[in-house]
Short mmCIF file of C-alpha atoms and ligand atoms in Angstrom, two decimals:
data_model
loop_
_atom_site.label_atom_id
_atom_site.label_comp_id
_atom_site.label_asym_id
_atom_site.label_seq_id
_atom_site.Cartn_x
_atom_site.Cartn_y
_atom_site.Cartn_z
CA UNK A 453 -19.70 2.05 5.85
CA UNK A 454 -19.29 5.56 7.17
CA UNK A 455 -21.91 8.75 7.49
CA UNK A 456 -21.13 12.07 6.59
CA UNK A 457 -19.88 12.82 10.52
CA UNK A 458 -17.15 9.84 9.95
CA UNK A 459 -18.87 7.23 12.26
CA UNK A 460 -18.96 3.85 11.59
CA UNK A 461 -22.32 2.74 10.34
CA UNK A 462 -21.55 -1.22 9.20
CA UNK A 463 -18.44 -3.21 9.32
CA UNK A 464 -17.95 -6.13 7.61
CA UNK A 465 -14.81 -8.57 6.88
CA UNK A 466 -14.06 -11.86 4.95
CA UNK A 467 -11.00 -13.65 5.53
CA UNK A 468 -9.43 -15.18 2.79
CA UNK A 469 -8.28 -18.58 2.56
CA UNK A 470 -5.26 -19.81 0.46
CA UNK A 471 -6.24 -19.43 -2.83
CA UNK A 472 -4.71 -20.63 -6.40
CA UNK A 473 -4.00 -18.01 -8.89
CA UNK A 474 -6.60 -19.01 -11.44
CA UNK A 475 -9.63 -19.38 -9.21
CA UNK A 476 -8.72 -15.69 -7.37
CA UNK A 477 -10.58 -13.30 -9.92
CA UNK A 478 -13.48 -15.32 -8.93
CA UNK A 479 -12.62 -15.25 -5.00
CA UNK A 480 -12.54 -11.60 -5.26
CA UNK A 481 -15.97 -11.23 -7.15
CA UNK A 482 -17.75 -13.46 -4.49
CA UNK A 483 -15.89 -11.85 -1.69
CA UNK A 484 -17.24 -8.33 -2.60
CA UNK A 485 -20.88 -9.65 -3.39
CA UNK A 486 -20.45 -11.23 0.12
CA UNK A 487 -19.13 -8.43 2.24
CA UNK A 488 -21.80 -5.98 1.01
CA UNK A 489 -24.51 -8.56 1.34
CA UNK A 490 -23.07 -8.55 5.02
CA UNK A 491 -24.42 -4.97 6.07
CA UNK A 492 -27.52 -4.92 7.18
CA UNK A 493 -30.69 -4.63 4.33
CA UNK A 494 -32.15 -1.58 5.94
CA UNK A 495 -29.13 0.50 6.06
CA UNK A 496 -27.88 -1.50 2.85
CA UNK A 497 -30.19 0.61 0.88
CA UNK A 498 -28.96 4.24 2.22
CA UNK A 499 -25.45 3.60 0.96
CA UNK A 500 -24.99 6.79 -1.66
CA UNK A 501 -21.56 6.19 -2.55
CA UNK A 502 -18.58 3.14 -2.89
CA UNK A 503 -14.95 3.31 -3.38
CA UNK A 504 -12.70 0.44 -3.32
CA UNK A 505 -8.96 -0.22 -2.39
CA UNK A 506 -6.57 -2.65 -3.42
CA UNK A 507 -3.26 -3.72 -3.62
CA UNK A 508 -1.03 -1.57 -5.19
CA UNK A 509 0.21 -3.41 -8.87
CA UNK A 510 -2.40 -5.95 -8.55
CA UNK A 511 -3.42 -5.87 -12.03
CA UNK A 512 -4.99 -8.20 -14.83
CA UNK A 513 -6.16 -7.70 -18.72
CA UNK A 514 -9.94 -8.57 -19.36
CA UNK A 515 -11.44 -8.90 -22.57
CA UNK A 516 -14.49 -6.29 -23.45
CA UNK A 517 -16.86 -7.64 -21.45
CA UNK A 518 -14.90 -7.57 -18.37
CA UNK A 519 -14.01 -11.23 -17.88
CA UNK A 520 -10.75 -11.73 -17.11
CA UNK A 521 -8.13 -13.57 -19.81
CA UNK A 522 -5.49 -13.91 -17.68
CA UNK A 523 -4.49 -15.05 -14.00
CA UNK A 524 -3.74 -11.63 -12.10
CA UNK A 525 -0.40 -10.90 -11.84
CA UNK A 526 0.09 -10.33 -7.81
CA UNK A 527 2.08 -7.17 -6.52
CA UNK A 528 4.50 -9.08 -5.75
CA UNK A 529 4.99 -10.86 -8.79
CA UNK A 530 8.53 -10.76 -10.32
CA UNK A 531 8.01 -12.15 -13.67
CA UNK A 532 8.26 -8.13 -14.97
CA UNK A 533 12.15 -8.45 -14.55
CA UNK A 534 12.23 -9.85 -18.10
CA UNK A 535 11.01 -6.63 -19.40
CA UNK A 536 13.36 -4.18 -17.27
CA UNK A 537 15.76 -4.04 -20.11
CA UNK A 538 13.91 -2.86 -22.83
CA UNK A 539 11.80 -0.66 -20.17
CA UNK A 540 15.32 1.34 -18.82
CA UNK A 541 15.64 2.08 -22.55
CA UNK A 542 12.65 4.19 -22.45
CA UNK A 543 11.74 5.51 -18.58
CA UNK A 544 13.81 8.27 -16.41
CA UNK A 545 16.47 6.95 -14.41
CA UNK A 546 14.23 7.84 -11.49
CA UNK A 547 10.77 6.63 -11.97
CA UNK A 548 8.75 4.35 -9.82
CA UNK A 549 8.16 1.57 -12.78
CA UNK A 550 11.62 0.89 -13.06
CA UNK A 551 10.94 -2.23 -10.60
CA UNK A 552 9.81 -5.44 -11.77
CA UNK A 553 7.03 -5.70 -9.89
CA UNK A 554 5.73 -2.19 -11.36
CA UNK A 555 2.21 -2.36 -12.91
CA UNK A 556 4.25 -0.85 -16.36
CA UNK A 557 7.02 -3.92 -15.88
CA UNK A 558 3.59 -6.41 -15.77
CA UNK A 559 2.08 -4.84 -19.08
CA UNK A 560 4.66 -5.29 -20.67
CA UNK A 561 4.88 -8.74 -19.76
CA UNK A 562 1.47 -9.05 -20.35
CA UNK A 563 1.54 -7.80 -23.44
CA UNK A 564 4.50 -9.99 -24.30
CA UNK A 565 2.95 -13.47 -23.24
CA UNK A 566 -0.66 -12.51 -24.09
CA UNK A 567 -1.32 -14.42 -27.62
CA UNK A 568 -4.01 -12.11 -30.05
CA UNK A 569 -5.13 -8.39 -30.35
CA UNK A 570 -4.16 -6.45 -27.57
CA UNK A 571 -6.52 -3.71 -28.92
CA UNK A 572 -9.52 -5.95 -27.68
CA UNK A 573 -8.27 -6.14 -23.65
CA UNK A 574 -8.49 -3.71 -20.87
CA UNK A 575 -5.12 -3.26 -18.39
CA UNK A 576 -6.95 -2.92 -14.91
CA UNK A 577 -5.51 -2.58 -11.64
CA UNK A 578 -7.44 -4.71 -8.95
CA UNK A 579 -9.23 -1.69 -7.44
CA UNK A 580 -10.41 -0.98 -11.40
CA UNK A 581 -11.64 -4.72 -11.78
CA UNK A 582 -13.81 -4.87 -8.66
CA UNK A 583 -15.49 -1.08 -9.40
CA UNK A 584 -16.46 -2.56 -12.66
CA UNK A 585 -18.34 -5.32 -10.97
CA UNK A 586 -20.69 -2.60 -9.66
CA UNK A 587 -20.75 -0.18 -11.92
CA UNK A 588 -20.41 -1.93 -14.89
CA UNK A 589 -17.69 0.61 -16.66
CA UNK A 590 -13.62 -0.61 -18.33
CA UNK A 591 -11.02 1.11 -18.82
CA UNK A 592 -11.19 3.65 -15.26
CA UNK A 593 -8.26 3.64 -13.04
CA UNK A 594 -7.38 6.76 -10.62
CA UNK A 595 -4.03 8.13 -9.84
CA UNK A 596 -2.88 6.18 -6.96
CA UNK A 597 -3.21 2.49 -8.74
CA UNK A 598 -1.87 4.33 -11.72
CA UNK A 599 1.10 5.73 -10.82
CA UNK A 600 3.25 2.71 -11.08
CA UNK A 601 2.02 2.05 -14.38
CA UNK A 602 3.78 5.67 -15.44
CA UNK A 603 1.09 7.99 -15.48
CA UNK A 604 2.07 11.41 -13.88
CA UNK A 605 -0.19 12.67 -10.75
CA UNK A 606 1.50 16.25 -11.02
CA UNK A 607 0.63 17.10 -14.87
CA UNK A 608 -2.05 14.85 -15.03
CA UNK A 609 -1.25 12.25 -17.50
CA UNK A 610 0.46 9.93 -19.21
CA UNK A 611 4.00 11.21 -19.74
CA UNK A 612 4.82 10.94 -23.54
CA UNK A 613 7.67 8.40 -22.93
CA UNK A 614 5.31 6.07 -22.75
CA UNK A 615 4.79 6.62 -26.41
CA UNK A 616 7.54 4.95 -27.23
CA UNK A 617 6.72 1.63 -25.60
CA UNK A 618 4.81 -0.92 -27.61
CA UNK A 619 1.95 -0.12 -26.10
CA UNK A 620 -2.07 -1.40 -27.30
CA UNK A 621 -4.54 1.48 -26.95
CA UNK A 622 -5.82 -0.15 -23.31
CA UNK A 623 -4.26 2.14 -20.97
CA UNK A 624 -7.15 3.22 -18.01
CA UNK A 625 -8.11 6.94 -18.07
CA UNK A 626 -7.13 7.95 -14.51
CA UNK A 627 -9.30 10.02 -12.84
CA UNK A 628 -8.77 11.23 -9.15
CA UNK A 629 -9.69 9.31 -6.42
CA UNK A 630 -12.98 8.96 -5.27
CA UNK A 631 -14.53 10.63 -8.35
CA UNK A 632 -17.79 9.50 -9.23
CA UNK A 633 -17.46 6.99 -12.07
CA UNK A 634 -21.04 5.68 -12.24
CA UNK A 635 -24.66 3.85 -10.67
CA UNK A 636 -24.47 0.78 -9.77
CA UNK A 637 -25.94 -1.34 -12.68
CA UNK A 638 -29.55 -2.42 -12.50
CA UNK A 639 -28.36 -5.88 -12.46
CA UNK A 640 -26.45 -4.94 -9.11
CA UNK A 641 -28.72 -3.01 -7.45
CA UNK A 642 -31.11 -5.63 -7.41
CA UNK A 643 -29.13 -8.62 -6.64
CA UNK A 644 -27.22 -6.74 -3.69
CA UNK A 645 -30.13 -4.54 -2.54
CA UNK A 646 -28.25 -1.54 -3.27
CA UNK A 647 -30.12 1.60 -4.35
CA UNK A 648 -29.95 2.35 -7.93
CA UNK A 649 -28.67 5.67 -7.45
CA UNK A 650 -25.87 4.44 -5.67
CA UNK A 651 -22.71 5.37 -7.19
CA UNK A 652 -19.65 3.74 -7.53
CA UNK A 653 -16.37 5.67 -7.79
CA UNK A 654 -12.84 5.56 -8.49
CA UNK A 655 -10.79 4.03 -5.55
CA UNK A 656 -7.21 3.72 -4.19
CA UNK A 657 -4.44 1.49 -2.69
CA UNK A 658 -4.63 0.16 0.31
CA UNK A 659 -1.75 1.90 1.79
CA UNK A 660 -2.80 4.79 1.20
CA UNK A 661 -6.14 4.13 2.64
CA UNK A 662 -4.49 2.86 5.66
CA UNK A 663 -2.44 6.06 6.10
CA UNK A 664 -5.76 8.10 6.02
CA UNK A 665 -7.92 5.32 8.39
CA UNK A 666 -4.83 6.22 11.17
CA UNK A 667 -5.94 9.62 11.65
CA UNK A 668 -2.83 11.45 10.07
CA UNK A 669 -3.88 14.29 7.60
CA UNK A 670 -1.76 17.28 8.23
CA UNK A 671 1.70 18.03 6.57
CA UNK A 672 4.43 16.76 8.92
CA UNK A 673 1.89 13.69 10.14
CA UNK A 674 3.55 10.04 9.38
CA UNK A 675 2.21 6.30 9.34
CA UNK A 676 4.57 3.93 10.28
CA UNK A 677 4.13 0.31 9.51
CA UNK A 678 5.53 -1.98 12.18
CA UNK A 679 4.78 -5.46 10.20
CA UNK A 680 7.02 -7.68 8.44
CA UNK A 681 8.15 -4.82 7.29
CA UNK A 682 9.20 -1.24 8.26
CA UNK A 683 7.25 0.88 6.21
CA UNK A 684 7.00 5.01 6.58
CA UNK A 685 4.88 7.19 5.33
CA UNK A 686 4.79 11.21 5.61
CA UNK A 687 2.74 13.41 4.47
CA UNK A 688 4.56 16.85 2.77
CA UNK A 689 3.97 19.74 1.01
CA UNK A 690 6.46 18.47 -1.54
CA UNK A 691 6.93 15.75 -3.48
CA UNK A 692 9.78 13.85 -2.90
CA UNK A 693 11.05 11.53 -5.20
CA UNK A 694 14.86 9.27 -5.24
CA UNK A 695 14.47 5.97 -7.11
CA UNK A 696 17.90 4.94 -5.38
CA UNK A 697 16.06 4.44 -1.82
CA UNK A 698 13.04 3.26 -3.73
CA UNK A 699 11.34 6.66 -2.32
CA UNK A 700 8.18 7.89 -4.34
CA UNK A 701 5.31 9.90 -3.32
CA UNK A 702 2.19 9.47 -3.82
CA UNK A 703 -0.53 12.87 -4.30
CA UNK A 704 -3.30 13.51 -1.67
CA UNK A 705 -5.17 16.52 -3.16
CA UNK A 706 -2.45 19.39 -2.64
CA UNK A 707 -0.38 17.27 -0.53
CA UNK A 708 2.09 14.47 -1.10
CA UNK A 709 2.27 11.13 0.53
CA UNK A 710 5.75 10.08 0.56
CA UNK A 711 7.21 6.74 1.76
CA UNK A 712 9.93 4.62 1.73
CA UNK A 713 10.51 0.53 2.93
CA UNK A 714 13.06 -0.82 4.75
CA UNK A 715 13.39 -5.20 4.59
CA UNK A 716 13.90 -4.87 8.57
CA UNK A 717 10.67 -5.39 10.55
CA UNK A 718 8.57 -7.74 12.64
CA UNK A 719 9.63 -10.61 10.66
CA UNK A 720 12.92 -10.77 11.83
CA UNK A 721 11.77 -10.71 15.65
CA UNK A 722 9.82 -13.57 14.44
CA UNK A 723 12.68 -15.70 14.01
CA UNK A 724 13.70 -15.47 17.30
CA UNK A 725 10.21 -15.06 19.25
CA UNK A 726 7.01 -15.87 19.90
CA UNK A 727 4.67 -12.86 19.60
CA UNK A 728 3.80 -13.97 23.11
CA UNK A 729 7.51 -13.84 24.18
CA UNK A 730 7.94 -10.49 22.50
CA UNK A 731 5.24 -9.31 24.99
CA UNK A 732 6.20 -10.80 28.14
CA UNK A 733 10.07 -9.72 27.55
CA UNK A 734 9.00 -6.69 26.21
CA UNK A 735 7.46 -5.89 29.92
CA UNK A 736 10.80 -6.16 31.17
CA UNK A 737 12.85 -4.09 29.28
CA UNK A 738 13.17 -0.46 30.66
CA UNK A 739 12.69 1.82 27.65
CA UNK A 740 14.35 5.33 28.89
CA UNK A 741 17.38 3.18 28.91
CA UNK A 742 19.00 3.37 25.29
CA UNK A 743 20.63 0.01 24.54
CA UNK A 744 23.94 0.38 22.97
CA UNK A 745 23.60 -2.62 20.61
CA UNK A 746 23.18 -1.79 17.40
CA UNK A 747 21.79 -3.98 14.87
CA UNK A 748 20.58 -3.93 10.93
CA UNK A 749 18.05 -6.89 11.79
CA UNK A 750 17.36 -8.16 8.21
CA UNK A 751 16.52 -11.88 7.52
CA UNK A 752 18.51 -12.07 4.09
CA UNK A 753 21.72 -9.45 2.80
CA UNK A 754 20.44 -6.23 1.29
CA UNK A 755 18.62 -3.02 1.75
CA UNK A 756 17.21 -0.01 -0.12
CA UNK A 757 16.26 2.54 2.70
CA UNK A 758 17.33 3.95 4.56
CA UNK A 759 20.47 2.20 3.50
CA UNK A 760 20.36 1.45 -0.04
CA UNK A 761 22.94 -1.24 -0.33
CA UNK A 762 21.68 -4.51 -1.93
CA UNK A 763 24.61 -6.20 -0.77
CA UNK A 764 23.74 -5.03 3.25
CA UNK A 765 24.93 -7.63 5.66
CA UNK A 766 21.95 -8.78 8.62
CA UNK A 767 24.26 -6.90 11.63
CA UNK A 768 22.77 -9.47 14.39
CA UNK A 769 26.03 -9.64 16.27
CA UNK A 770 27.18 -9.69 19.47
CA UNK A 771 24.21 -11.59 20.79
CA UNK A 772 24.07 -11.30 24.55
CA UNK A 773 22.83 -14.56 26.30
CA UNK A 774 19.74 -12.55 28.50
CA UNK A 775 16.58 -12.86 26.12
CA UNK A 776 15.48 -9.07 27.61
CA UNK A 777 18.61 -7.19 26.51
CA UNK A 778 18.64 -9.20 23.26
CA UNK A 779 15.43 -8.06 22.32
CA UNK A 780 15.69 -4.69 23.99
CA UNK A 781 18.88 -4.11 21.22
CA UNK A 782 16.49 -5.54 18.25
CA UNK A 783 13.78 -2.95 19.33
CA UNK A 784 15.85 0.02 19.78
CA UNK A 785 17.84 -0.45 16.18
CA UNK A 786 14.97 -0.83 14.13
CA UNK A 787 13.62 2.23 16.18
CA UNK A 788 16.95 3.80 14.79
CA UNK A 789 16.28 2.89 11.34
CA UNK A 790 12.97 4.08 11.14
CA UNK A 791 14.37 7.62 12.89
CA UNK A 792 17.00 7.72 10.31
CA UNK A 793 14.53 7.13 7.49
CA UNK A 794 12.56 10.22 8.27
CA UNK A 795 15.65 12.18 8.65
CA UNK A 796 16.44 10.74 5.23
CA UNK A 797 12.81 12.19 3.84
CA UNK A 798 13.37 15.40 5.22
CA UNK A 799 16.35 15.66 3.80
CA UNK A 800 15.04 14.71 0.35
CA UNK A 801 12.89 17.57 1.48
CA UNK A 802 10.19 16.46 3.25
CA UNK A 803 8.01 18.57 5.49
CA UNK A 804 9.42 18.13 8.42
CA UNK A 805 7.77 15.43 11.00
CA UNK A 806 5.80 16.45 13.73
CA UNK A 807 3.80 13.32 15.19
CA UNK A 808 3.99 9.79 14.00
CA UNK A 809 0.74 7.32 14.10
CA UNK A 810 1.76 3.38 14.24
CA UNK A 811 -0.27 0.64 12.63
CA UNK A 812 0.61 -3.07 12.03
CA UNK A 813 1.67 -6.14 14.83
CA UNK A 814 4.23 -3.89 16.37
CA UNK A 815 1.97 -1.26 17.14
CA UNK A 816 0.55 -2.53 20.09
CA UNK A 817 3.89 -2.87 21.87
CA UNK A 818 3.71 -0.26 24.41
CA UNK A 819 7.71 -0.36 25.21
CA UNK A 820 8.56 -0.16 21.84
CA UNK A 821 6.48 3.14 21.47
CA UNK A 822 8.47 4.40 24.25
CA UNK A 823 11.71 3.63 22.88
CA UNK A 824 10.54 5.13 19.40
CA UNK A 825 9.16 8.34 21.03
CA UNK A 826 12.72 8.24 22.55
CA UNK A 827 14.35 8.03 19.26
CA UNK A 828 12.05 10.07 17.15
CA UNK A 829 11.79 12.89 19.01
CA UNK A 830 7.96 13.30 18.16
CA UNK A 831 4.83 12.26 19.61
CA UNK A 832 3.45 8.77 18.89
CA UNK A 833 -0.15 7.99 18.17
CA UNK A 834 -2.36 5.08 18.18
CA UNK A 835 -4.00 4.92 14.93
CA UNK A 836 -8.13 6.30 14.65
CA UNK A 837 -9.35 3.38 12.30
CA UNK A 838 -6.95 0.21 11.88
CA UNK A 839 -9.15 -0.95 8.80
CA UNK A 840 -7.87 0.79 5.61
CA UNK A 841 -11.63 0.07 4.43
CA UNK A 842 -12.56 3.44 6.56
CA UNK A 843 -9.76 5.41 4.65
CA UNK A 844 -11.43 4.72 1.64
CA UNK A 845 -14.61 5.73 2.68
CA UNK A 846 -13.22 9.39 3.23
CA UNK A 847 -12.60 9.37 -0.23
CA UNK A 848 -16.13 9.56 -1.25
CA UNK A 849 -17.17 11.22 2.07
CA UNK A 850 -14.74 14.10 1.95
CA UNK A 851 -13.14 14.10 -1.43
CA UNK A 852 -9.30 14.77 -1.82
P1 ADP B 1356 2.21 -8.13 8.05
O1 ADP B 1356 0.77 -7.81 7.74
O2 ADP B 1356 3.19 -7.15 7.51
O3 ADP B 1356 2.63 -9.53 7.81
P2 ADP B 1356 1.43 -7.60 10.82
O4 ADP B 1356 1.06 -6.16 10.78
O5 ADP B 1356 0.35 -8.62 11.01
O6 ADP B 1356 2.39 -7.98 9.62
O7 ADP B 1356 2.47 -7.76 12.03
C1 ADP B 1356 3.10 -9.00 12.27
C2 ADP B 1356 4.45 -8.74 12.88
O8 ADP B 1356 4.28 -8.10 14.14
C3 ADP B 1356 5.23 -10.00 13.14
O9 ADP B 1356 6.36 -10.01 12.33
C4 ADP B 1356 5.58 -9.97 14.63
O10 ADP B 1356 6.94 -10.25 14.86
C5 ADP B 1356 5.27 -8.55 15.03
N1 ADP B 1356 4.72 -8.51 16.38
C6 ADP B 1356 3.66 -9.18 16.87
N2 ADP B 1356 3.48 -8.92 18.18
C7 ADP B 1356 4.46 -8.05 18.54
C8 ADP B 1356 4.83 -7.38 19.74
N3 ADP B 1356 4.16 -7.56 20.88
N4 ADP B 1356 5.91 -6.57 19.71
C9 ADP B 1356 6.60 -6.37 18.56
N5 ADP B 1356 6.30 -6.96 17.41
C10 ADP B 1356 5.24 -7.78 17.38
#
């Protein structure tokens, strides 16, 4: 909970254990009931305004009243890959649903395994579900949970391809992000001491509120995700867009948020240390000295950016027997990777980069920054906020 100045006015968190896919829908109602019956009654009650993220392709169908009728499918959830054939039929070689984990990929699926009328569910992302727990309203998505189910944030709608999929009248009318979508509902005002007035609005995805929570807002400003993953974000003037590196940008107001993922990351430094060993070796590397190993750490064959090559081989090799200059080498190559995927961005036409903020386990790894800052060229930033929670908040604070 922020106030109109940006400060942090409540904070609360719920940690989720692990969790079967039938009971989730209900984990996630009782964790948002929860986390806003965390913050404090009296200031409970001045809340104007929620928005809520969530994870990107996270997406269910629920009947009219809003209860779910089937398990969500996670974001990570493969099963679309049965539908990619009759899909590349129908959408441009280059658009972002053309994965199988794509919300479009999952409705079709859906649609597909889903016995009865179609015309009586709802398609909601996660974000969409949990908004209509408060508000009370189906059938509302916004333009950053929708774009991997097709729609277009440029022209503002739902490209007429689409058309020609078998698709049930439930598509979500988008709306931009932190629009106002409605009150809370009676019902939910009084059971979570909310103010009636309090209005609930259209949300995002959590990387996207992440991005914004850093700090970065300017053209030329990145986010770089140092978790399992490498994942970059930049924020341009223009949208860039090359389904080949799996590069897609998102749009932030008059600005677009483009990104792309590489496989290498943290969890490959996993497999060969201790987070505590990372830090004490980590001490002892000297990082204005560029090592001249050069890796591709991956933990299985294949990459899509920078290097999109499914068939990539893990380059691990020659493996010196001193843990420091081991490590050292893993550091400074994916520090190369990540430099060579924003050259790759600007020259997909990017704006070009001018500072980078850092977010995820890697972050606080104070020789790695210096190698990066070596290797980038650009200043390197802690990150404001490290809960995307706060990102979303600007939304409705300081709409986009
Ligand atoms: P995710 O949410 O993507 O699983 P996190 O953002 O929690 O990942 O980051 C975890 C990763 O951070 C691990 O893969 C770990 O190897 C890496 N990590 C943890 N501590 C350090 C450190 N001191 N230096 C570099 N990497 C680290």
């Amino acid at each position: 909970m922020i106030d109109a100045t940006g400060a942090v006015q409540a904070e609360a968190q719920w940690a989720f254990a692990a969790t079967p896919l039938a009971e989730l829908t209900a984990i996630w109602q009782s964790t948002l009931y929860r986390l806003i019956e965390q913050i404090p009654a009296s200031i409970r009650q001045d809340i104007t305004r929620i928005a809520i993220d969530g994870t990107s392709a996270t997406v269910l169908l629920c009947d009219r009243q809003g209860t779910p009728i089937t398990e969500p499918l996670l974001y990570n959830d493969g099963r679309g890959i049965a539908m990619m054939e009759q899909l590349k039929q129908i959408a441009p070689a280059n658009s972002v649903v053309l994965s199988a984990t794509s919300s479009l990929a999952k409705l079709l699926w859906l649609i597909h395994h889903t016995p009865g009328t179609l015309e009586n569910y709802y398609f909601l992302h996660q974000a969409d579900w949990l908004a209509f727990l408060l508000h009370g309203k189906l059938g509302i998505s916004d333009y950053h949970n929708a774009l991997k189910l097709g729609y277009d944030p440029e022209k503002l709608e739902y490209p007429s391809w689409m058309k020609q999929l078998p698709l049930p009248p439930i598509l979500p009318k988008v709306l931009a992000p932190g629009t106002p979508v409605g009150d809370v509902t009676p019902e939910i005002a009084s059971r979570l001491g909310l103010h009636p007035d309090c209005q609930v609005c259209t949300g995002t995805t959590d990387s996207i509120a992440a991005f914004l929570a850093s700090g970065a807002k300017h053209p030329g400003e990145a986010l770089t995700s140092l978790g399992s993953t490498l994942v970059l974000k930049l924020l341009s003037h223009t949208r860039v867009e090359n389904a080949d590196y799996g590069i897609y940008s998102h749009r932030l107001g008059n600005l677009w948020l483009t990104g792309g993922a590489s496989n290498t990351g943290g969890a490959v430094l996993r497999q060969f240390f201790s987070d505590r060993e990372l830090e004490e070796l980590s001490h002892q590397i000297n990082p204005e000295q560029e090592s001249p190993l050069d890796y591709y750490p991956l933990l299985k064959r294949g990459d899509r950016f920078p290097i999109n090559d499914p068939d990539l081989s893990p380059k691990l090799e020659p493996q010196p027997a001193n843990p420091v200059e081991f490590l050292h080498g893993l550091l400074e190559s994916i520090a190369r990777i990540e430099a060579r995927g924003y050259q790759l961005l600007q020259q997909l036409g990017a704006t070009p980069l001018t500072c980078v903020y850092t977010a995820g386990g890697g972050a606080k790894n104070t020789t790695w920054t210096a190698i990066r800052q070596r290797q980038l060229q650009v200043a390197i930033q802690p990150p404001r906020h490290i809960e995307a929670a706060y990102g979303t908040a600007l939304f409705v604070r300081n709409r986009f």
